[in-house]
Coordinates of C-alpha atoms in Angstrom, one line a residue:
M19 CA -3.9 16.4 19.8
R20 CA -4.7 13.0 21.4
W21 CA -1.8 13.2 23.7
Q22 CA -3.4 16.1 25.1
W23 CA -6.6 14.2 26.2
L24 CA -4.2 11.2 27.6
L25 CA -2.4 13.9 29.5
V26 CA -5.7 15.6 30.9
A27 CA -7.0 12.1 32.0
A28 CA -3.4 11.2 33.5
L29 CA -3.3 14.3 35.5
A30 CA -6.8 14.1 36.8
L31 CA -6.1 10.5 38.1
L32 CA -2.7 11.7 39.5
L33 CA -4.6 14.3 41.8
R34 CA -6.4 11.3 43.3
L35 CA -3.4 8.9 43.8
P36 CA -2.1 10.5 47.0
F37 CA -5.3 10.4 48.8
L38 CA -6.6 7.0 48.0
D39 CA -6.7 6.1 51.6
Q40 CA -8.6 9.1 52.6
A41 CA -10.9 8.3 55.5
I42 CA -14.6 8.8 55.3
Q43 CA -15.6 12.4 55.8
G44 CA -18.6 14.6 55.9
D45 CA -21.8 13.4 54.7
D46 CA -20.0 10.5 53.4
V47 CA -21.7 8.5 56.1
Y48 CA -25.3 9.3 54.8
Y49 CA -24.7 8.2 51.4
L50 CA -23.0 5.0 52.6
A51 CA -26.1 4.3 54.5
G52 CA -28.0 4.9 51.3
A53 CA -25.8 2.2 49.6
Q54 CA -26.1 -0.4 52.4
H55 CA -30.0 0.0 52.1
A56 CA -29.7 -0.5 48.3
Q57 CA -28.5 -4.0 49.1
I58 CA -31.9 -5.0 50.2
D59 CA -33.9 -2.4 48.1
P60 CA -31.8 -1.7 44.9
A61 CA -34.7 0.3 43.2
H62 CA -35.1 2.8 46.8
P63 CA -31.6 3.4 48.3
N64 CA -33.0 6.6 49.9
H65 CA -35.8 4.8 51.7
G66 CA -33.5 4.0 54.6
R67 CA -33.7 5.5 58.2
Y68 CA -30.8 7.1 60.3
V69 CA -29.9 9.4 63.2
F70 CA -29.2 12.9 61.7
L71 CA -28.2 15.6 64.4
G72 CA -29.7 13.3 67.1
R73 CA -33.0 12.9 65.3
M74 CA -34.2 10.0 63.4
V75 CA -34.9 10.8 59.8
D76 CA -36.4 9.6 56.6
M77 CA -33.9 9.4 53.9
R78 CA -36.4 10.4 51.4
G79 CA -35.9 13.8 52.4
H80 CA -32.1 13.6 51.5
P81 CA -31.2 16.8 49.4
H82 CA -30.0 14.5 46.4
P83 CA -31.5 12.0 44.3
P84 CA -30.2 8.4 44.4
L85 CA -27.5 8.5 41.6
N86 CA -24.5 8.7 44.1
A87 CA -26.1 6.2 46.6
W88 CA -26.4 3.8 43.6
S89 CA -22.7 4.2 42.6
L90 CA -21.6 3.3 46.0
A91 CA -24.2 0.5 46.1
A92 CA -22.6 -1.0 43.1
L93 CA -19.3 -0.7 44.5
L94 CA -20.5 -2.3 47.9
A95 CA -21.7 -5.2 46.1
L96 CA -18.7 -5.9 44.0
V97 CA -16.0 -5.6 46.9
K98 CA -18.4 -6.8 49.7
D99 CA -17.1 -4.3 52.2
I100 CA -16.2 -0.6 52.2
R101 CA -12.7 -0.3 51.3
E102 CA -11.4 3.2 51.2
P103 CA -8.6 3.1 48.5
V104 CA -11.0 0.9 46.2
F105 CA -13.8 3.1 46.3
H106 CA -11.7 6.0 45.9
L107 CA -9.9 4.7 42.9
A108 CA -13.4 4.0 41.2
Y109 CA -14.6 7.4 42.0
A110 CA -11.7 8.9 40.4
L111 CA -13.3 8.1 37.2
F112 CA -15.9 11.0 37.8
S113 CA -12.7 13.6 38.1
V114 CA -11.4 12.3 34.6
I115 CA -14.8 12.7 33.1
A116 CA -15.0 16.2 34.5
A117 CA -11.7 17.2 33.2
L118 CA -12.4 15.6 29.8
S119 CA -15.5 17.4 29.5
V120 CA -13.8 20.8 30.4
F121 CA -11.1 20.1 27.7
S122 CA -13.8 19.7 25.2
L123 CA -15.4 23.0 26.0
A124 CA -12.3 24.8 26.3
R125 CA -11.4 23.6 22.5
R126 CA -14.4 25.3 21.4
F127 CA -13.9 28.5 23.6
T128 CA -10.2 29.2 24.0
S129 CA -7.0 29.1 22.1
R130 CA -5.4 27.5 25.0
P131 CA -7.7 24.7 25.9
L132 CA -5.1 22.8 28.0
V133 CA -4.3 25.6 30.3
A134 CA -7.6 26.3 30.6
T135 CA -8.3 22.7 31.8
L136 CA -5.5 23.2 34.4
L137 CA -7.0 26.1 35.8
F138 CA -10.2 24.2 36.4
M139 CA -8.5 21.1 37.9
A140 CA -6.7 23.6 40.4
T141 CA -9.7 24.7 41.7
P142 CA -9.9 24.0 45.7
A143 CA -13.5 22.7 45.5
F144 CA -12.5 20.1 42.7
V145 CA -9.3 19.0 44.3
V146 CA -10.4 18.7 48.0
N147 CA -14.0 17.5 47.2
G148 CA -12.9 15.1 44.8
N149 CA -11.5 13.0 47.5
S150 CA -15.0 12.3 49.1
F151 CA -17.9 10.1 48.2
E152 CA -20.3 12.9 48.3
S153 CA -22.2 13.8 45.3
D154 CA -20.4 17.0 44.2
I155 CA -18.0 15.3 41.6
P156 CA -20.4 12.8 40.1
F157 CA -22.6 15.8 39.7
V158 CA -20.4 18.2 38.2
A159 CA -18.8 15.4 36.0
F160 CA -22.1 14.7 34.1
W161 CA -23.3 18.3 34.2
L162 CA -19.7 19.3 32.4
A163 CA -20.5 16.3 30.0
S164 CA -23.7 17.5 29.4
A165 CA -22.6 20.8 28.4
A166 CA -19.6 19.6 26.4
L167 CA -22.1 17.1 24.3
F168 CA -24.4 19.4 23.8
A169 CA -22.3 22.0 22.5
G170 CA -21.0 19.7 20.0
A171 CA -24.3 18.3 19.2
V172 CA -25.5 22.1 18.1
A173 CA -22.2 22.5 16.3
R174 CA -22.5 19.6 14.1
R175 CA -26.4 19.1 14.1
S176 CA -25.6 15.7 15.4
M177 CA -28.8 13.5 16.7
L178 CA -26.1 11.1 18.0
L179 CA -24.4 13.8 20.3
V180 CA -28.0 15.2 21.2
G181 CA -29.1 11.7 22.5
L182 CA -25.6 11.0 24.5
S183 CA -26.1 14.7 25.8
C184 CA -29.6 13.7 26.9
L185 CA -28.1 10.4 28.7
A186 CA -25.5 12.8 30.3
M187 CA -28.4 15.1 31.8
V188 CA -30.5 12.0 33.1
L189 CA -27.5 11.2 34.9
T190 CA -26.8 14.7 36.0
A191 CA -30.6 15.2 37.4
L192 CA -30.6 11.9 39.2
A193 CA -27.2 13.2 41.1
A194 CA -28.6 16.6 42.2
Y195 CA -31.9 18.6 42.3
Q196 CA -29.9 22.0 41.1
S197 CA -29.4 20.2 37.8
V198 CA -32.8 21.9 36.5
V199 CA -30.4 24.9 36.3
L200 CA -28.8 23.4 33.3
I201 CA -32.2 24.4 31.4
P202 CA -31.7 28.0 31.8
V203 CA -27.9 27.8 31.2
L204 CA -28.4 25.7 27.8
G205 CA -31.1 27.9 27.2
A206 CA -29.0 30.8 27.1
F207 CA -26.5 29.1 25.1
L208 CA -29.0 28.5 22.4
L209 CA -30.6 32.0 22.6
L210 CA -27.4 33.9 22.2
R211 CA -26.3 31.9 19.4
R212 CA -29.6 32.3 17.7
E213 CA -30.2 28.5 17.3
R214 CA -33.6 27.3 16.0
W215 CA -32.7 23.6 15.9
L216 CA -35.8 22.0 17.6
P217 CA -34.0 18.9 18.9
A218 CA -31.8 21.1 20.9
W219 CA -34.5 23.0 22.4
F220 CA -36.3 19.8 23.4
A221 CA -33.2 18.3 24.9
I222 CA -32.6 20.9 27.4
L223 CA -35.9 19.9 29.0
T224 CA -34.2 16.5 30.1
P225 CA -33.3 17.2 33.6
A226 CA -36.9 18.5 34.7
V227 CA -38.3 15.6 32.6
T228 CA -36.2 13.1 34.6
L229 CA -36.6 14.4 38.0
A230 CA -40.5 14.6 37.4
L231 CA -40.6 10.9 36.4
W232 CA -38.5 9.9 39.4
Q233 CA -40.7 12.1 41.5
L234 CA -43.8 10.1 40.2
F235 CA -42.2 6.7 40.3
E236 CA -41.4 7.3 44.1
R237 CA -45.0 8.5 44.6
F238 CA -46.5 5.4 43.2
S239 CA -44.2 2.9 44.6
T240 CA -44.0 4.1 48.0
G241 CA -46.7 6.7 48.5
A242 CA -44.5 10.0 49.2
L243 CA -42.8 12.5 46.7
P244 CA -39.3 12.8 48.0
A245 CA -39.5 16.5 47.4
S246 CA -42.3 17.0 49.9
V247 CA -40.4 15.0 52.5
L248 CA -37.4 17.2 51.9
A249 CA -39.5 20.4 51.8
G250 CA -40.6 19.3 55.6
Y251 CA -37.1 19.0 56.7
F252 CA -36.4 22.3 55.2
H253 CA -39.0 23.8 57.1
S254 CA -38.5 22.0 60.4
Y255 CA -34.6 22.8 60.4
G256 CA -35.4 26.4 59.3
W257 CA -32.7 26.1 56.3
Q258 CA -34.8 28.3 54.2
A259 CA -34.9 31.3 56.7
L260 CA -33.7 34.8 55.3
S261 CA -30.8 35.1 57.5
N262 CA -29.3 31.9 56.2
K263 CA -29.7 33.1 52.7
L264 CA -28.1 36.4 53.2
K265 CA -25.1 34.3 55.0
N266 CA -25.0 32.0 51.9
A267 CA -24.9 34.9 49.5
A268 CA -21.9 36.5 51.3
A269 CA -20.1 33.1 51.4
L270 CA -20.7 32.2 47.8
T271 CA -19.4 35.8 46.7
V272 CA -16.1 34.9 48.7
H273 CA -15.6 31.6 47.2
T274 CA -16.3 32.7 43.7
A275 CA -12.9 34.8 44.2
W276 CA -11.0 31.4 44.5
I277 CA -12.4 29.5 41.8
V278 CA -9.1 30.4 40.0
F279 CA -6.2 32.1 41.8
P280 CA -7.6 35.4 43.2
L281 CA -4.8 37.8 41.7
L282 CA -5.2 36.0 38.4
A283 CA -9.2 36.6 38.6
A284 CA -8.8 40.1 39.3
A285 CA -6.3 40.8 36.4
A286 CA -8.7 39.1 34.1
F287 CA -11.7 40.6 34.9
L288 CA -10.6 44.2 35.7
R289 CA -9.0 44.2 32.2
R290 CA -12.3 44.2 30.9
S291 CA -14.4 45.9 33.3
P292 CA -15.4 49.4 33.1
R293 CA -14.2 51.7 36.1
W294 CA -17.7 52.0 37.5
L295 CA -17.7 48.2 38.0
A296 CA -14.3 48.2 39.9
A297 CA -15.7 51.0 41.9
I298 CA -18.3 48.9 43.1
A299 CA -16.3 46.1 43.8
A300 CA -14.0 48.2 45.8
L301 CA -16.7 49.6 47.9
G302 CA -17.8 45.9 48.5
M303 CA -14.5 45.2 49.7
A304 CA -14.6 48.2 52.0
G305 CA -18.0 47.3 53.2
G306 CA -16.7 43.8 54.0
I307 CA -14.3 45.2 56.8
W308 CA -17.5 46.0 58.8
V309 CA -18.3 42.2 58.8
D310 CA -14.8 40.7 59.2
A311 CA -11.9 43.0 59.3
H312 CA -9.5 40.0 58.2
P313 CA -8.3 40.8 54.5
L314 CA -8.7 37.2 53.6
F315 CA -12.5 37.8 53.8
W316 CA -13.0 41.4 52.6
A317 CA -10.5 40.9 49.6
S318 CA -12.0 37.9 48.7
G319 CA -15.5 39.5 48.7
G320 CA -14.4 42.4 46.6
I321 CA -12.8 40.1 43.8
G322 CA -15.9 37.5 44.2
L323 CA -18.4 40.6 43.8
L324 CA -16.1 41.8 40.9
V325 CA -16.3 38.5 38.9
V326 CA -19.9 38.2 39.5
L327 CA -20.8 41.7 38.4
E328 CA -18.7 41.3 35.2
C329 CA -20.2 38.0 34.3
I330 CA -23.8 39.8 34.6
R331 CA -22.6 42.9 32.5
T332 CA -21.0 40.8 29.9
S333 CA -23.8 38.4 29.3
L334 CA -26.0 41.5 28.7
A335 CA -23.6 43.0 26.3
A336 CA -24.3 43.5 22.6
R337 CA -21.4 41.6 21.2
G338 CA -19.0 38.8 21.7
T339 CA -21.0 35.6 21.9
E340 CA -18.3 33.2 23.3
D341 CA -17.9 35.6 26.3
R342 CA -21.6 36.2 26.6
V343 CA -22.5 32.5 26.9
L344 CA -19.7 31.6 29.4
A345 CA -20.8 34.8 31.5
A346 CA -24.4 34.0 31.4
W347 CA -23.5 30.4 32.5
V348 CA -21.8 31.9 35.5
A349 CA -24.4 34.6 36.0
V350 CA -27.6 32.1 35.7
F351 CA -26.1 29.3 37.9
F352 CA -24.7 32.0 40.8
A353 CA -28.3 33.4 41.1
A354 CA -29.7 30.0 41.2
A355 CA -27.3 29.3 44.0
L356 CA -28.4 32.0 45.9
V357 CA -32.0 30.9 46.0
L358 CA -31.3 27.1 46.3
F359 CA -28.6 26.8 48.9
F360 CA -28.3 27.7 52.7
A361 CA -25.0 26.6 53.9
G362 CA -22.7 28.9 51.6
S363 CA -20.3 25.9 50.8
A364 CA -17.5 26.1 48.2
R365 CA -18.5 22.9 46.5
Y366 CA -21.8 24.5 45.5
L367 CA -19.9 26.4 42.9
L368 CA -18.1 23.6 41.2
P369 CA -20.6 24.0 38.2
I370 CA -19.4 27.4 37.4
A371 CA -15.7 26.6 37.8
A372 CA -15.1 25.6 34.2
P373 CA -16.7 29.0 32.8
V374 CA -14.9 31.2 35.1
A375 CA -11.6 29.1 34.0
L376 CA -12.4 29.5 30.3
L377 CA -13.3 33.4 30.8
V378 CA -10.1 34.0 32.6
T379 CA -8.1 32.1 29.9
R380 CA -9.8 34.3 27.2
A381 CA -9.0 37.3 28.9
L382 CA -5.3 36.6 29.6
H383 CA -4.7 34.4 26.5
D384 CA -1.6 36.8 25.3
R385 CA -0.1 36.3 29.1
P386 CA 0.3 32.6 29.2
R387 CA 3.0 33.0 32.0
W388 CA 0.5 34.6 34.1
L389 CA -2.0 31.7 33.6
L390 CA 0.7 29.0 34.4
A391 CA 1.8 31.0 37.6
G392 CA -1.9 31.3 38.6
F393 CA -2.2 27.4 38.1
C394 CA 1.0 26.7 40.0
L395 CA -0.1 28.9 42.8
Q396 CA -3.8 27.6 43.2
L397 CA -2.7 23.9 43.0
L398 CA -0.3 24.4 45.8
L399 CA -2.9 25.8 47.7
S400 CA -5.5 23.1 46.9
L401 CA -3.1 20.3 47.7
A402 CA -2.2 22.1 51.0
L403 CA -6.1 22.1 51.9
S404 CA -6.5 18.5 50.6
F405 CA -3.6 17.4 53.0
V406 CA -5.2 19.4 56.0
N407 CA -8.5 17.7 55.4
Y408 CA -7.1 14.2 54.9
Q409 CA -5.5 14.6 58.5
H410 CA -8.8 16.0 60.0
W411 CA -10.5 12.9 59.0
D412 CA -7.9 10.5 59.6
G413 CA -7.7 11.6 62.9
Y414 CA -11.1 10.3 63.7
R415 CA -10.3 6.9 62.2
A416 CA -7.3 6.8 64.2
F417 CA -8.9 7.4 67.4
V418 CA -11.6 4.9 67.1
R419 CA -8.9 2.4 66.1
D420 CA -7.3 3.1 69.6
F421 CA -10.6 1.9 71.3
R422 CA -11.5 -1.1 69.4
Q423 CA -11.1 -3.4 72.3
E424 CA -13.6 -1.2 74.2
F425 CA -16.3 -1.7 72.0
A426 CA -16.3 -5.4 72.6
R427 CA -16.7 -5.0 76.4
Q428 CA -18.8 -2.0 76.8
R429 CA -21.5 0.1 75.1
V430 CA -20.2 2.9 73.4
W431 CA -22.4 5.9 72.4
I432 CA -21.4 8.3 69.6
N433 CA -21.7 12.0 70.3
G434 CA -20.8 13.4 67.0
E435 CA -21.2 13.0 63.0
W436 CA -19.1 12.3 59.8
G437 CA -16.3 10.2 60.1
L438 CA -16.3 9.8 63.9
R439 CA -19.8 8.5 63.5
Y440 CA -19.0 6.2 60.5
Y441 CA -15.9 4.4 62.1
A442 CA -17.4 4.1 65.7
E443 CA -20.8 2.5 64.2
A444 CA -18.7 0.3 62.2
E445 CA -17.2 -1.1 65.4
G446 CA -20.6 -1.4 67.1
G447 CA -21.1 2.0 68.5
L448 CA -24.5 3.7 68.8
P449 CA -25.4 7.2 67.5
M450 CA -27.1 9.4 70.3
V451 CA -30.5 10.9 70.1
Q452 CA -31.6 14.2 71.4
G453 CA -31.8 13.6 75.3
Q454 CA -30.1 10.2 75.3
A455 CA -29.7 8.9 78.7
V456 CA -26.5 6.8 79.2
Q457 CA -26.1 4.4 82.0
P458 CA -23.3 3.9 84.4
G459 CA -20.7 1.9 82.8
D460 CA -21.3 3.3 79.3
I461 CA -18.7 4.9 77.0
V462 CA -19.4 8.1 75.2
L463 CA -17.3 9.3 72.2
T464 CA -17.6 13.1 71.8
S465 CA -16.3 15.6 69.2
R466 CA -16.3 19.1 70.1
L467 CA -16.7 20.3 66.3
A468 CA -19.1 17.4 64.9
F469 CA -22.5 18.6 66.2
P470 CA -22.5 17.0 69.6
I471 CA -26.0 17.1 71.1
H472 CA -27.1 17.2 74.8
F473 CA -27.4 14.0 76.6
T474 CA -28.1 13.0 80.3
T475 CA -25.8 10.7 82.5
G476 CA -28.4 8.6 84.1
G477 CA -27.8 9.3 87.4
G478 CA -24.0 9.0 86.9
E479 CA -21.0 11.4 86.0
L480 CA -18.5 11.3 83.3
A481 CA -15.0 10.4 84.2
P482 CA -12.4 10.9 81.2
L483 CA -10.5 8.0 79.7
A484 CA -8.8 9.6 76.6
E485 CA -8.6 12.6 74.9
R486 CA -6.9 13.6 71.4
E487 CA -6.4 16.8 69.8
I488 CA -6.7 16.8 66.1
R489 CA -4.2 19.4 64.8
P490 CA -3.0 19.1 61.0
A491 CA 0.6 20.0 60.4
V492 CA -0.3 22.6 57.9
P493 CA -2.0 25.7 59.6
L494 CA -4.8 26.1 57.0
R495 CA -8.5 25.4 58.0
L496 CA -11.4 24.4 56.0
I497 CA -13.3 24.0 59.2
G498 CA -12.6 23.8 62.7
L499 CA -12.7 25.1 66.2
N500 CA -12.0 28.8 66.6
S501 CA -11.9 29.1 62.8
R502 CA -13.9 31.4 60.6
S503 CA -13.9 29.3 57.5
A504 CA -16.9 29.0 55.3
Y505 CA -15.6 26.4 53.0
S506 CA -17.6 23.8 54.5
T507 CA -20.5 25.8 56.2
V508 CA -21.4 29.6 56.5
S509 CA -22.2 28.9 60.4
L510 CA -18.5 29.3 61.3
G511 CA -17.7 32.4 59.6
Y512 CA -17.5 33.9 55.9
R513 CA -13.8 33.4 55.0
P514 CA -13.0 31.2 52.1
F515 CA -10.6 29.1 54.5
D516 CA -8.6 30.2 57.5
F517 CA -5.3 30.0 59.2
S518 CA -4.8 28.5 62.7
R519 CA -2.4 26.5 64.8
A520 CA -5.2 25.7 67.4
P521 CA -6.6 22.1 67.4
L522 CA -9.1 21.6 64.6
D523 CA -11.3 19.5 66.7
V524 CA -10.8 17.7 70.0
V525 CA -12.4 14.3 70.3
R526 CA -12.8 12.5 74.0
A527 CA -14.0 9.3 75.3
D528 CA -15.8 9.3 78.7
V529 CA -16.9 6.6 81.0
V530 CA -20.2 7.0 83.1
M531 CA -19.3 6.0 86.7
E532 CA -22.5 5.6 89.2
R533 CA -23.3 8.5 91.6
L534 CA -25.8 8.7 94.2
P535 CA -28.3 11.7 93.8
Q536 CA -27.0 14.3 96.1
L537 CA -30.3 16.8 96.1
S538 CA -33.8 15.9 97.1
Y539 CA -35.0 19.4 95.6
L540 CA -33.4 20.1 92.2
P541 CA -33.2 23.5 90.6
M542 CA -32.4 23.1 87.2
N543 CA -29.3 25.4 87.5
A544 CA -28.0 23.4 90.3
P545 CA -24.3 21.8 89.5
A546 CA -25.7 18.5 90.4
A547 CA -28.9 18.8 88.1
E548 CA -26.7 16.9 84.8
S549 CA -26.1 13.9 86.9
Q550 CA -29.7 13.7 88.4
I551 CA -31.4 14.1 85.1
L552 CA -32.1 10.8 83.7
S553 CA -33.9 11.7 80.3
G554 CA -36.7 14.0 78.8
V555 CA -35.0 17.3 79.9
Y556 CA -32.8 19.3 77.5
Q557 CA -29.8 21.7 78.1
L558 CA -29.7 24.6 80.5
E559 CA -30.7 27.9 79.0
F560 CA -30.1 31.4 80.5
E561 CA -28.7 29.7 83.6
R562 CA -32.0 29.3 84.7
W563 CA -34.4 26.5 83.4
R564 CA -34.7 23.8 80.9
W565 CA -37.1 22.6 78.4
T566 CA -38.8 19.3 78.9
G567 CA -40.2 17.0 76.4
E568 CA -43.4 14.9 77.0
R569 CA -42.0 12.9 79.9
A570 CA -39.2 14.1 82.1
V571 CA -37.4 11.9 84.5
L572 CA -35.3 13.0 87.7
L573 CA -33.4 10.9 90.0
L574 CA -33.7 12.6 93.6
K575 CA -32.5 11.8 97.0
P576 CA -35.3 10.7 99.5
P577 CA -36.3 13.1 102.0
S578 CA -35.4 12.3 105.6
A579 CA -39.0 12.7 106.6
P580 CA -42.1 12.6 104.5
S581 CA -42.5 15.8 102.3
R582 CA -44.9 17.2 99.8
V583 CA -43.6 17.1 96.0
R584 CA -43.4 20.2 93.7
A585 CA -42.6 21.1 90.1
V586 CA -42.3 24.8 89.2
M587 CA -42.5 25.7 85.3
Y588 CA -43.7 28.1 82.8
V589 CA -45.9 27.5 80.1
P590 CA -45.4 29.9 77.0
E591 CA -47.9 31.1 75.1
Q592 CA -47.2 28.9 72.0
A593 CA -47.1 25.7 74.3
P594 CA -50.0 23.5 73.8
A595 CA -49.4 21.6 77.2
A596 CA -52.2 22.3 79.9
R597 CA -52.4 19.2 82.2
V598 CA -49.2 18.2 84.1
R599 CA -48.9 15.0 86.3
L600 CA -46.1 14.1 88.7
T601 CA -45.4 10.6 89.7
V602 CA -42.8 9.3 92.4
D603 CA -41.6 5.7 92.0
G604 CA -44.6 5.0 89.9
V605 CA -47.1 6.5 92.0
L606 CA -49.3 9.4 90.8
V607 CA -48.8 12.2 93.5
A608 CA -50.0 15.0 92.0
E609 CA -51.8 16.7 89.0
G610 CA -52.5 20.2 87.8
Q611 CA -53.8 22.3 84.9
C612 CA -51.4 24.9 83.9
A613 CA -52.5 28.2 82.0
S614 CA -50.4 29.4 78.7
A615 CA -48.2 32.4 79.4
A616 CA -48.1 32.1 82.9
T617 CA -45.7 30.3 85.7
C618 CA -47.4 27.0 87.1
E619 CA -46.8 25.1 90.1
V620 CA -47.9 21.8 90.9
L621 CA -47.7 20.6 94.4
S622 CA -48.9 17.0 96.1
E623 CA -51.8 17.4 98.6
G624 CA -50.0 14.9 101.0
A625 CA -46.3 14.1 102.2
V626 CA -44.2 11.3 100.3
S627 CA -41.6 9.5 101.6
G628 CA -38.8 7.7 99.9
A629 CA -37.5 4.3 100.3
G630 CA -34.0 3.1 99.7
T631 CA -31.3 5.3 98.0
S632 CA -33.0 7.1 95.1
A633 CA -36.4 8.3 94.1
T634 CA -37.5 8.6 90.5
L635 CA -39.7 11.7 90.0
I636 CA -41.5 11.6 86.4
L637 CA -43.1 14.8 85.1
T638 CA -45.6 14.3 82.4
V639 CA -47.4 16.9 80.1
D640 CA -50.3 16.0 77.8
R641 CA -49.1 17.4 74.7
T642 CA -46.0 18.9 73.1
F643 CA -44.9 21.2 70.2
S644 CA -42.0 22.2 68.0
V645 CA -41.0 25.7 66.4
P646 CA -39.3 26.0 62.9
G647 CA -35.3 25.6 63.1
D648 CA -35.8 23.3 66.5
H649 CA -36.7 19.8 65.9
R650 CA -37.0 18.9 69.6
R651 CA -40.6 18.0 71.0
L652 CA -41.1 20.6 73.7
G653 CA -43.3 20.6 76.7
V654 CA -42.7 23.3 79.4
I655 CA -40.2 24.8 80.7
L656 CA -38.9 23.8 84.1
T657 CA -37.0 25.8 86.8
E658 CA -37.2 23.5 89.7
A659 CA -38.9 20.0 91.0
G660 CA -38.4 17.7 93.9
F661 CA -39.2 17.0 97.5
V662 CA -40.4 20.4 99.2
P663 CA -37.6 21.2 101.7

């Protein structure tokens, strides 16, 4: 049997070799920021600060504890620089741990352990996300190691294995908050097997104890609980809204169908399901057509619903301990995922990939050819998705590489996240913040896909320098423009992946050219408004008005004759701003009190004359506010301002 262990380890490494040069992607940039901060504060890698979606945030609110940042920090300390092939080769160790742990579990639960392990290794989220530096694969590696060691400890009554299992649970807890779900999963294992061995019952509390001790360490050493900082961000970004939870539930159900190849999953779970369960799944499939008529969505939703319902039914059955244990694992974690998560990403379900693969193998143990055919089809799909993923992130790296000389000569702003942000920052680029004012001569790199934010051109206008379409050779999409894939986030659609030949993303570079102001009186919907807004005014809404911050700065053409200065705005009921001040070129010209829930006009008493080729009008409010889901600081709704014609 030793050769099978070696084969599993070799196959896990082989999955990673074609993608060792994978570009920095997704949330890698934030974990690498933590790794860089750990070089100066090793005990607190999550205490750095960085710009996220245009806002400076505290990394103590990061949704993952520090294990992944520590892992990257150790590699950075050894290598002295971020080198993609070296880092990916080191991270392949986590894939090996995960695969060997599944093989250990499969030997206990199935008669075909190697086939079951292969089914797990072909899961799209395992193949694709194993090529990133995010915490998903380290987390699932230690989660599965915890389960495998724990099962062995209970079977042998081994205190040594209990201790090793607890160590693995500590690492699991330091990788992700959802590690606490191990407690009910392993608790169900003990309950269903009617185990009374006290060391095992105490051991399952390890994730909760670890997280509590880490929270206390952070509280006493820095004065803040990471969980409370995270909760604040959840509230301000509106991530826990019911609408997000419902979308998350739909996407996770769809992704469940693709943990193993859907036809294989349908064959396995229909084989044991009563007819009424199949009827419910069919109704869910029919209802899915109302949400998205594409068969990739409603067929996946129906099969995913079948898998979840069958696992719930099996876990409550009176007989069949092994099936009940595996089904309870799936049911418990899936229920927790509905509560804990909000984005509906496929990688969230990696902890149930192993039990689903084991259940399918147990159901079809007498159909080995079916199992191998399903493995081959799923692996082919997963590798194709990984190739698309590689070309996506490599497109950002190549685009920045072509602009290296520009970084040395001009200031470059980055209007985007992910790999574009990482590679541009590595060359000296600066991340944009909300309402950023760029100046003539600056260059702006913008991705249409990677969460671009609103900015102003500081009295100039954008002139195109270069544009590149990122269009992978394979017409599959994990994420992309005009794509309805929920693989990474449910905000774009509900499909497990999508098909498209359109560009996945369009990246462009623009230079800011100087331009004199055209208007003396500036309606917010005027075509010239964007070039005459210097700072503190957000994007146009409803083709009429714009929100201001605390301080809005406009560039105006001086009037031909002395004129009065006016600003027309609306103060919403929830806005606390009451006093508005207008200054022109640093001189206070008007001040007014505005009532809430009413239109307000502030008008200077005397005429004002401008000098030179431009005049600067500054509108300030005494107080600002924000609303859940919108992290901007808001003042008043501005419709027009300037020298009265």
